[in-house]
Amino acid sequence: MSAVNPSASGPEAKPRKTTAQPLHAAQIQDALLKLQTVSALTGLGKTSIYERIKTGEFKPVRLGTRCTRFRASDVNAWLQAQGK
């Protein structure tokens, strides 16, 4: 399953394909979740997630300069603390 990235802009910008991550991936405690998946699970937008990274609520796993993931166990613990 893939989607075209609408955030690409400019006359020579090529559509970027992204692969959607299934929400059931969060049930695997060692899974590394994409930002979009964390957003869908928590109901938070990207900006709110980035704010929580700054405050230390969310601890991202940096896999490269442009690749960040979140541990499913951390997200699930946050959800439980929120009563969700």
mmCIF file with all atom_site columns, C-alpha atoms in Angstrom:
data_model
loop_
_atom_site.group_PDB
_atom_site.id
_atom_site.type_symbol
_atom_site.label_atom_id
_atom_site.label_alt_id
_atom_site.label_comp_id
_atom_site.label_asym_id
_atom_site.label_entity_id
_atom_site.label_seq_id
_atom_site.pdbx_PDB_ins_code
_atom_site.Cartn_x
_atom_site.Cartn_y
_atom_site.Cartn_z
_atom_site.occupancy
_atom_site.B_iso_or_equiv
_atom_site.pdbx_formal_charge
_atom_site.auth_seq_id
_atom_site.auth_comp_id
_atom_site.auth_asym_id
_atom_site.auth_atom_id
_atom_site.pdbx_PDB_model_num
ATOM 1  C CA . MET A 1 1  ? 0.000  0.000  0.000   1.00 0.00 ? 1  MET A CA 1
ATOM 2  C CA . SER A 1 2  ? 1.578  3.298  -0.994  1.00 0.00 ? 2  SER A CA 1
ATOM 3  C CA . ALA A 1 3  ? 0.538  6.923  -1.194  1.00 0.00 ? 3  ALA A CA 1
ATOM 4  C CA . VAL A 1 4  ? 1.924  9.997  -2.884  1.00 0.00 ? 4  VAL A CA 1
ATOM 5  C CA . ASN A 1 5  ? 3.419  12.599 -0.567  1.00 0.00 ? 5  ASN A CA 1
ATOM 6  C CA . PRO A 1 6  ? 1.514  15.893 -1.038  1.00 0.00 ? 6  PRO A CA 1
ATOM 7  C CA . SER A 1 7  ? 4.160  17.913 0.841   1.00 0.00 ? 7  SER A CA 1
ATOM 8  C CA . ALA A 1 8  ? 6.566  17.863 -2.113  1.00 0.00 ? 8  ALA A CA 1
ATOM 9  C CA . SER A 1 9  ? 6.473  21.209 -3.857  1.00 0.00 ? 9  SER A CA 1
ATOM 10 C CA . GLY A 1 10 ? 8.087  23.077 -6.703  1.00 0.00 ? 10 GLY A CA 1
ATOM 11 C CA . PRO A 1 11 ? 7.914  22.654 -10.445 1.00 0.00 ? 11 PRO A CA 1
ATOM 12 C CA . GLU A 1 12 ? 10.438 19.823 -10.615 1.00 0.00 ? 12 GLU A CA 1
ATOM 13 C CA . ALA A 1 13 ? 9.360  18.078 -7.403  1.00 0.00 ? 13 ALA A CA 1
ATOM 14 C CA . LYS A 1 14 ? 8.673  14.411 -7.969  1.00 0.00 ? 14 LYS A CA 1
ATOM 15 C CA . PRO A 1 15 ? 5.935  12.670 -6.022  1.00 0.00 ? 15 PRO A CA 1
ATOM 16 C CA . ARG A 1 16 ? 7.406  10.742 -3.131  1.00 0.00 ? 16 ARG A CA 1
ATOM 17 C CA . LYS A 1 17 ? 5.908  7.368  -2.351  1.00 0.00 ? 17 LYS A CA 1
ATOM 18 C CA . THR A 1 18 ? 5.495  6.439  1.270   1.00 0.00 ? 18 THR A CA 1
ATOM 19 C CA . THR A 1 19 ? 4.442  3.116  2.681   1.00 0.00 ? 19 THR A CA 1
ATOM 20 C CA . ALA A 1 20 ? 1.661  3.157  5.239   1.00 0.00 ? 20 ALA A CA 1
ATOM 21 C CA . GLN A 1 21 ? 2.409  1.299  8.460   1.00 0.00 ? 21 GLN A CA 1
ATOM 22 C CA . PRO A 1 22 ? -0.434 -0.828 9.856   1.00 0.00 ? 22 PRO A CA 1
ATOM 23 C CA . LEU A 1 23 ? -1.710 0.269  13.268  1.00 0.00 ? 23 LEU A CA 1
ATOM 24 C CA . HIS A 1 24 ? -1.436 -3.276 14.620  1.00 0.00 ? 24 HIS A CA 1
ATOM 25 C CA . ALA A 1 25 ? 2.348  -2.802 14.504  1.00 0.00 ? 25 ALA A CA 1
ATOM 26 C CA . ALA A 1 26 ? 1.935  -1.004 17.849  1.00 0.00 ? 26 ALA A CA 1
ATOM 27 C CA . GLN A 1 27 ? 1.027  -4.351 19.441  1.00 0.00 ? 27 GLN A CA 1
ATOM 28 C CA . ILE A 1 28 ? 4.587  -5.566 18.848  1.00 0.00 ? 28 ILE A CA 1
ATOM 29 C CA . GLN A 1 29 ? 6.538  -4.142 21.797  1.00 0.00 ? 29 GLN A CA 1
ATOM 30 C CA . ASP A 1 30 ? 9.867  -4.018 19.936  1.00 0.00 ? 30 ASP A CA 1
ATOM 31 C CA . ALA A 1 31 ? 8.340  -2.372 16.851  1.00 0.00 ? 31 ALA A CA 1
ATOM 32 C CA . LEU A 1 32 ? 9.651  0.983  15.666  1.00 0.00 ? 32 LEU A CA 1
ATOM 33 C CA . LEU A 1 33 ? 6.744  3.195  14.636  1.00 0.00 ? 33 LEU A CA 1
ATOM 34 C CA . LYS A 1 34 ? 6.635  5.976  12.083  1.00 0.00 ? 34 LYS A CA 1
ATOM 35 C CA . LEU A 1 35 ? 5.491  9.466  13.056  1.00 0.00 ? 35 LEU A CA 1
ATOM 36 C CA . GLN A 1 36 ? 2.246  9.014  11.107  1.00 0.00 ? 36 GLN A CA 1
ATOM 37 C CA . THR A 1 37 ? 1.474  5.840  13.054  1.00 0.00 ? 37 THR A CA 1
ATOM 38 C CA . VAL A 1 38 ? 2.171  7.536  16.392  1.00 0.00 ? 38 VAL A CA 1
ATOM 39 C CA . SER A 1 39 ? -0.094 10.381 15.319  1.00 0.00 ? 39 SER A CA 1
ATOM 40 C CA . ALA A 1 40 ? -2.906 7.973  14.423  1.00 0.00 ? 40 ALA A CA 1
ATOM 41 C CA . LEU A 1 41 ? -2.550 6.054  17.699  1.00 0.00 ? 41 LEU A CA 1
ATOM 42 C CA . THR A 1 42 ? -2.342 9.088  19.984  1.00 0.00 ? 42 THR A CA 1
ATOM 43 C CA . GLY A 1 43 ? -4.626 11.480 18.148  1.00 0.00 ? 43 GLY A CA 1
ATOM 44 C CA . LEU A 1 44 ? -1.844 14.087 18.235  1.00 0.00 ? 44 LEU A CA 1
ATOM 45 C CA . GLY A 1 45 ? -0.655 16.079 15.245  1.00 0.00 ? 45 GLY A CA 1
ATOM 46 C CA . LYS A 1 46 ? 2.955  16.214 14.097  1.00 0.00 ? 46 LYS A CA 1
ATOM 47 C CA . THR A 1 47 ? 3.569  19.548 15.833  1.00 0.00 ? 47 THR A CA 1
ATOM 48 C CA . SER A 1 48 ? 2.239  18.237 19.149  1.00 0.00 ? 48 SER A CA 1
ATOM 49 C CA . ILE A 1 49 ? 4.452  15.161 18.875  1.00 0.00 ? 49 ILE A CA 1
ATOM 50 C CA . TYR A 1 50 ? 7.507  17.332 18.161  1.00 0.00 ? 50 TYR A CA 1
ATOM 51 C CA . GLU A 1 51 ? 6.639  19.464 21.224  1.00 0.00 ? 51 GLU A CA 1
ATOM 52 C CA . ARG A 1 52 ? 6.530  16.321 23.346  1.00 0.00 ? 52 ARG A CA 1
ATOM 53 C CA . ILE A 1 53 ? 9.918  15.300 21.981  1.00 0.00 ? 53 ILE A CA 1
ATOM 54 C CA . LYS A 1 54 ? 11.317 18.644 23.178  1.00 0.00 ? 54 LYS A CA 1
ATOM 55 C CA . THR A 1 55 ? 9.835  18.168 26.659  1.00 0.00 ? 55 THR A CA 1
ATOM 56 C CA . GLY A 1 56 ? 11.109 14.584 26.849  1.00 0.00 ? 56 GLY A CA 1
ATOM 57 C CA . GLU A 1 57 ? 7.663  12.929 26.882  1.00 0.00 ? 57 GLU A CA 1
ATOM 58 C CA . PHE A 1 58 ? 8.464  11.077 23.655  1.00 0.00 ? 58 PHE A CA 1
ATOM 59 C CA . LYS A 1 59 ? 11.939 9.705  23.053  1.00 0.00 ? 59 LYS A CA 1
ATOM 60 C CA . PRO A 1 60 ? 12.575 9.165  19.349  1.00 0.00 ? 60 PRO A CA 1
ATOM 61 C CA . VAL A 1 61 ? 14.971 6.610  17.917  1.00 0.00 ? 61 VAL A CA 1
ATOM 62 C CA . ARG A 1 62 ? 17.152 8.255  15.272  1.00 0.00 ? 62 ARG A CA 1
ATOM 63 C CA . LEU A 1 63 ? 18.016 5.785  12.518  1.00 0.00 ? 63 LEU A CA 1
ATOM 64 C CA . GLY A 1 64 ? 19.621 8.392  10.273  1.00 0.00 ? 64 GLY A CA 1
ATOM 65 C CA . THR A 1 65 ? 19.586 12.100 9.554   1.00 0.00 ? 65 THR A CA 1
ATOM 66 C CA . ARG A 1 66 ? 16.072 11.955 8.090   1.00 0.00 ? 66 ARG A CA 1
ATOM 67 C CA . CYS A 1 67 ? 14.737 8.770  9.656   1.00 0.00 ? 67 CYS A CA 1
ATOM 68 C CA . THR A 1 68 ? 13.115 8.877  13.080  1.00 0.00 ? 68 THR A CA 1
ATOM 69 C CA . ARG A 1 69 ? 11.025 6.173  14.701  1.00 0.00 ? 69 ARG A CA 1
ATOM 70 C CA . PHE A 1 70 ? 9.346  5.667  18.064  1.00 0.00 ? 70 PHE A CA 1
ATOM 71 C CA . ARG A 1 71 ? 9.358  2.515  20.197  1.00 0.00 ? 71 ARG A CA 1
ATOM 72 C CA . ALA A 1 72 ? 5.895  0.969  20.355  1.00 0.00 ? 72 ALA A CA 1
ATOM 73 C CA . SER A 1 73 ? 6.432  0.175  24.038  1.00 0.00 ? 73 SER A CA 1
ATOM 74 C CA . ASP A 1 74 ? 7.077  3.882  24.782  1.00 0.00 ? 74 ASP A CA 1
ATOM 75 C CA . VAL A 1 75 ? 3.977  4.969  22.859  1.00 0.00 ? 75 VAL A CA 1
ATOM 76 C CA . ASN A 1 76 ? 1.831  2.320  24.575  1.00 0.00 ? 76 ASN A CA 1
ATOM 77 C CA . ALA A 1 77 ? 3.161  3.400  27.995  1.00 0.00 ? 77 ALA A CA 1
ATOM 78 C CA . TRP A 1 78 ? 2.316  7.023  27.169  1.00 0.00 ? 78 TRP A CA 1
ATOM 79 C CA . LEU A 1 79 ? -1.197 6.011  26.088  1.00 0.00 ? 79 LEU A CA 1
ATOM 80 C CA . GLN A 1 80 ? -1.728 4.089  29.344  1.00 0.00 ? 80 GLN A CA 1
ATOM 81 C CA . ALA A 1 81 ? -0.506 7.072  31.375  1.00 0.00 ? 81 ALA A CA 1
ATOM 82 C CA . GLN A 1 82 ? -3.033 9.249  29.544  1.00 0.00 ? 82 GLN A CA 1
ATOM 83 C CA . GLY A 1 83 ? -5.813 6.783  30.347  1.00 0.00 ? 83 GLY A CA 1
ATOM 84 C CA . LYS A 1 84 ? -6.425 5.917  26.681  1.00 0.00 ? 84 LYS A CA 1
#
